[in-house]
Short mmCIF file of C-alpha atoms in Angstrom, two decimals:
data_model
loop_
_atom_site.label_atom_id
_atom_site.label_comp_id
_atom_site.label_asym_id
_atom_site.label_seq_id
_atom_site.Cartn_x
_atom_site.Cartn_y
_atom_site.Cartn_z
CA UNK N 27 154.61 90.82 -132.74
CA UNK N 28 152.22 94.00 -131.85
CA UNK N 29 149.84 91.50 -130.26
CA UNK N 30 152.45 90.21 -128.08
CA UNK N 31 154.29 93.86 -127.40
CA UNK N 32 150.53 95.25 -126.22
CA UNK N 33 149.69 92.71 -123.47
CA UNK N 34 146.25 92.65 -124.56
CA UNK N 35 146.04 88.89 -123.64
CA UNK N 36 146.14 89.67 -120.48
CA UNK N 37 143.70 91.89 -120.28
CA UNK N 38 141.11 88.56 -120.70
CA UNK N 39 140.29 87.06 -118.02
CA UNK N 40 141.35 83.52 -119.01
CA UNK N 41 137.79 81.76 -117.96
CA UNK N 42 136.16 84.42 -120.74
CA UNK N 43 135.33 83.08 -123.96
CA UNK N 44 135.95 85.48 -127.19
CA UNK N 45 135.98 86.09 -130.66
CA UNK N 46 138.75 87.12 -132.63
CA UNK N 47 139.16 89.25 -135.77
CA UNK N 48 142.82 88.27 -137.02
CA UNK N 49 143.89 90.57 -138.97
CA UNK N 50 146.29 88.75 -141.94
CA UNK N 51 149.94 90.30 -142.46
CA UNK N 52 149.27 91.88 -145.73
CA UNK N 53 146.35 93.88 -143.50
CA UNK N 54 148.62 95.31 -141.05
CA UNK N 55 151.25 95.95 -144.22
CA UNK N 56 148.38 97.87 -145.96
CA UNK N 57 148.98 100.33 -142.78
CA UNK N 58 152.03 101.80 -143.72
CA UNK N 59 155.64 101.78 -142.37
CA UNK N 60 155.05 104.87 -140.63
CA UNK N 61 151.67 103.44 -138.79
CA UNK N 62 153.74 100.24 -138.11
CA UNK N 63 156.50 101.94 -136.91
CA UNK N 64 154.46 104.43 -134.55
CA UNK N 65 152.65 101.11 -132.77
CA UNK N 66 156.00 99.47 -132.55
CA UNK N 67 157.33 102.24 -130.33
CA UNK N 68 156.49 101.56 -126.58
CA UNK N 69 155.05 104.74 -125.94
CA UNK N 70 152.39 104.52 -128.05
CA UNK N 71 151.11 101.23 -126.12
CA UNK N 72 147.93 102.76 -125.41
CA UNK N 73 147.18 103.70 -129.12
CA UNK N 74 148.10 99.93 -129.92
CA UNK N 75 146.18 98.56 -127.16
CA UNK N 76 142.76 100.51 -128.35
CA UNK N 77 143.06 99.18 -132.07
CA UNK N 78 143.94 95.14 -130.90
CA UNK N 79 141.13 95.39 -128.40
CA UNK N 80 138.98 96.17 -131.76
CA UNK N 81 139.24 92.81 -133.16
CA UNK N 82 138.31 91.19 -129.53
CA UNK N 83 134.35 90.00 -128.73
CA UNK N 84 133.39 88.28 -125.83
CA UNK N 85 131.50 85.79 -126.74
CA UNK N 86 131.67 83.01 -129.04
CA UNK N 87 130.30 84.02 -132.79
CA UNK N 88 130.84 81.22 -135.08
CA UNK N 89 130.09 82.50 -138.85
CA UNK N 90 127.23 80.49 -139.65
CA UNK N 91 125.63 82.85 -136.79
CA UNK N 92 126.52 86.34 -138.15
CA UNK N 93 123.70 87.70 -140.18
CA UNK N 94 123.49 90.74 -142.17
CA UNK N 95 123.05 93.72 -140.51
CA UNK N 96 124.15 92.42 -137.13
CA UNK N 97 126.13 94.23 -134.58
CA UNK N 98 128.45 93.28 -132.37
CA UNK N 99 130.06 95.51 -129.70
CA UNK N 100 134.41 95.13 -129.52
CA UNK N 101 136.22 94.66 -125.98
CA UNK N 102 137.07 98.17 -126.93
CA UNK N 103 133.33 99.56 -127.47
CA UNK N 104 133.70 99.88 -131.41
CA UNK N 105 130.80 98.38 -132.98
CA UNK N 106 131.36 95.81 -135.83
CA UNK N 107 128.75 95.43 -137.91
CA UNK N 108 128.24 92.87 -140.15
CA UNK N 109 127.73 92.42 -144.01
CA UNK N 110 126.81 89.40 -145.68
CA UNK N 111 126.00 88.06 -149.00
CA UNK N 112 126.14 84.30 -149.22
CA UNK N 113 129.14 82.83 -148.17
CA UNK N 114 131.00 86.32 -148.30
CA UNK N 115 131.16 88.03 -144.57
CA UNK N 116 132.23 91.47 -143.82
CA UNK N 117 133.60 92.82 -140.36
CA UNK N 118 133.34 96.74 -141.00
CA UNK N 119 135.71 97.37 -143.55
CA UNK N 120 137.06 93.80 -143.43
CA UNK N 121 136.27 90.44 -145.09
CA UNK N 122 136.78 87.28 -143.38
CA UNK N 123 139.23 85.40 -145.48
CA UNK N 124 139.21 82.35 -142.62
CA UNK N 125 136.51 81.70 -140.71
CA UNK N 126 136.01 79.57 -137.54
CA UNK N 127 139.58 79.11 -136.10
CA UNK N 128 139.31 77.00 -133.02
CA UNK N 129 140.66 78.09 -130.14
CA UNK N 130 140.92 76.96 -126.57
CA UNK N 131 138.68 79.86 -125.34
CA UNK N 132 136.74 81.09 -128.26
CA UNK N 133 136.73 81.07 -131.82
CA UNK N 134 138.85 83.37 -134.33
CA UNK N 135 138.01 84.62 -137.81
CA UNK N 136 141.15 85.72 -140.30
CA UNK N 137 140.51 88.68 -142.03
CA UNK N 138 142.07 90.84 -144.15
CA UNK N 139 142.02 94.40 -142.87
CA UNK N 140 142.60 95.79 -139.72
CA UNK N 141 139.66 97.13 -137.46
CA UNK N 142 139.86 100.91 -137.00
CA UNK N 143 137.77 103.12 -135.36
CA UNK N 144 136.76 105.86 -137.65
CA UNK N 145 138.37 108.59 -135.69
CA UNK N 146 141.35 106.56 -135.42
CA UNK N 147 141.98 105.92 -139.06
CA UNK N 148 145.92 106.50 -139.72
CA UNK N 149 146.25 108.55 -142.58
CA UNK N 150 149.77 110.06 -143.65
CA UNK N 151 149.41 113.56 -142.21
CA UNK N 152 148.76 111.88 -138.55
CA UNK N 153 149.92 108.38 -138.93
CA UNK N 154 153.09 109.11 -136.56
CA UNK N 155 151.32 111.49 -134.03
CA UNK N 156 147.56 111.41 -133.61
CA UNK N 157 146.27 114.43 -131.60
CA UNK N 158 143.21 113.18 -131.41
CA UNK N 159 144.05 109.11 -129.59
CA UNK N 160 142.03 109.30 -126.12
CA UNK N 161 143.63 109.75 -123.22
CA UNK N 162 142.65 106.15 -121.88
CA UNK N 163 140.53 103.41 -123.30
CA UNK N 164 137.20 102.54 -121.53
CA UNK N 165 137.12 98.69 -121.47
CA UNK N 166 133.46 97.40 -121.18
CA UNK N 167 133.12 94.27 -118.83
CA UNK N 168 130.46 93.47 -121.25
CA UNK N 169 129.60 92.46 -125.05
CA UNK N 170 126.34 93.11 -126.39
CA UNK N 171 124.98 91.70 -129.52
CA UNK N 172 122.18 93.04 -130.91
CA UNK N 173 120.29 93.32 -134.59
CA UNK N 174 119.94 96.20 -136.42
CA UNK N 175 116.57 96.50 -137.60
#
């Protein structure tokens, strides 16, 4: 439902291939009512458009390829960096509970938080009016992925 409501599919160009970060229900439940309810509301578009675009790479990164200590750069600029031990991957504060989805344009990885910027964590206090949500989101034409060393 927020994915849809936010238009961020259409902010891809369609010939771009991505990775996804799908957040699972119980992640966007862990939120709050409040947070839901503040994304749900059409004015606060933008706010919802900056945390979807945080789950969006463009490129392909299947999970045999993500290596601890990696970092990828989001569609919105947040770096993700990775955590691994074994078979067990982390996305910033997220695991990946389903990896390699197949998609027609990309790949997509279930996981079981939702990306937030740290700045843009929702607590209580702020959940229903950040003060401090940017004006407008830069959107890099670009993903870099580079290794932490």
């Amino acid at each position: 439902e927020l994915f849809e409501n936010s238009g961020v599919g259409g902010l891809i160009p369609p010939d771009i291939e991505a990775t996804i970060f799908v957040p699972n229900d119980a992640a966007f439940v862990a939120l709050g009512q409040d947070t839901l309810d503040f994304l749900r509301d059409p004015q606060n578009k933008q706010q919802l458009i900056e945390i979807l675009t945080n789950h969006v790479v463009l490129s392909v990164v299947p999970a045999r390829s993500l290596v601890d200590g990696d970092e990828l750069t989001a569609f919105s600029g947040l770096t993700l960096t990775v955590t691994r031990s074994g078979v067990n991957i982390g996305i910033n504060e997220a695991n990946i509970i389903q990896p390699d989805i197949l998609a027609n344009n990309g790949i997509a990885h279930g996981i079981d938080a939702v990306l937030l910027a740290p700045a843009a964590a929702p607590t209580t206090a702020s959940a229903s009016a950040p003060t401090d949500a940017p004006a407008s989101m830069p959107i890099p034409l670009r993903c870099a992925r580079r290794r932490r060393r």
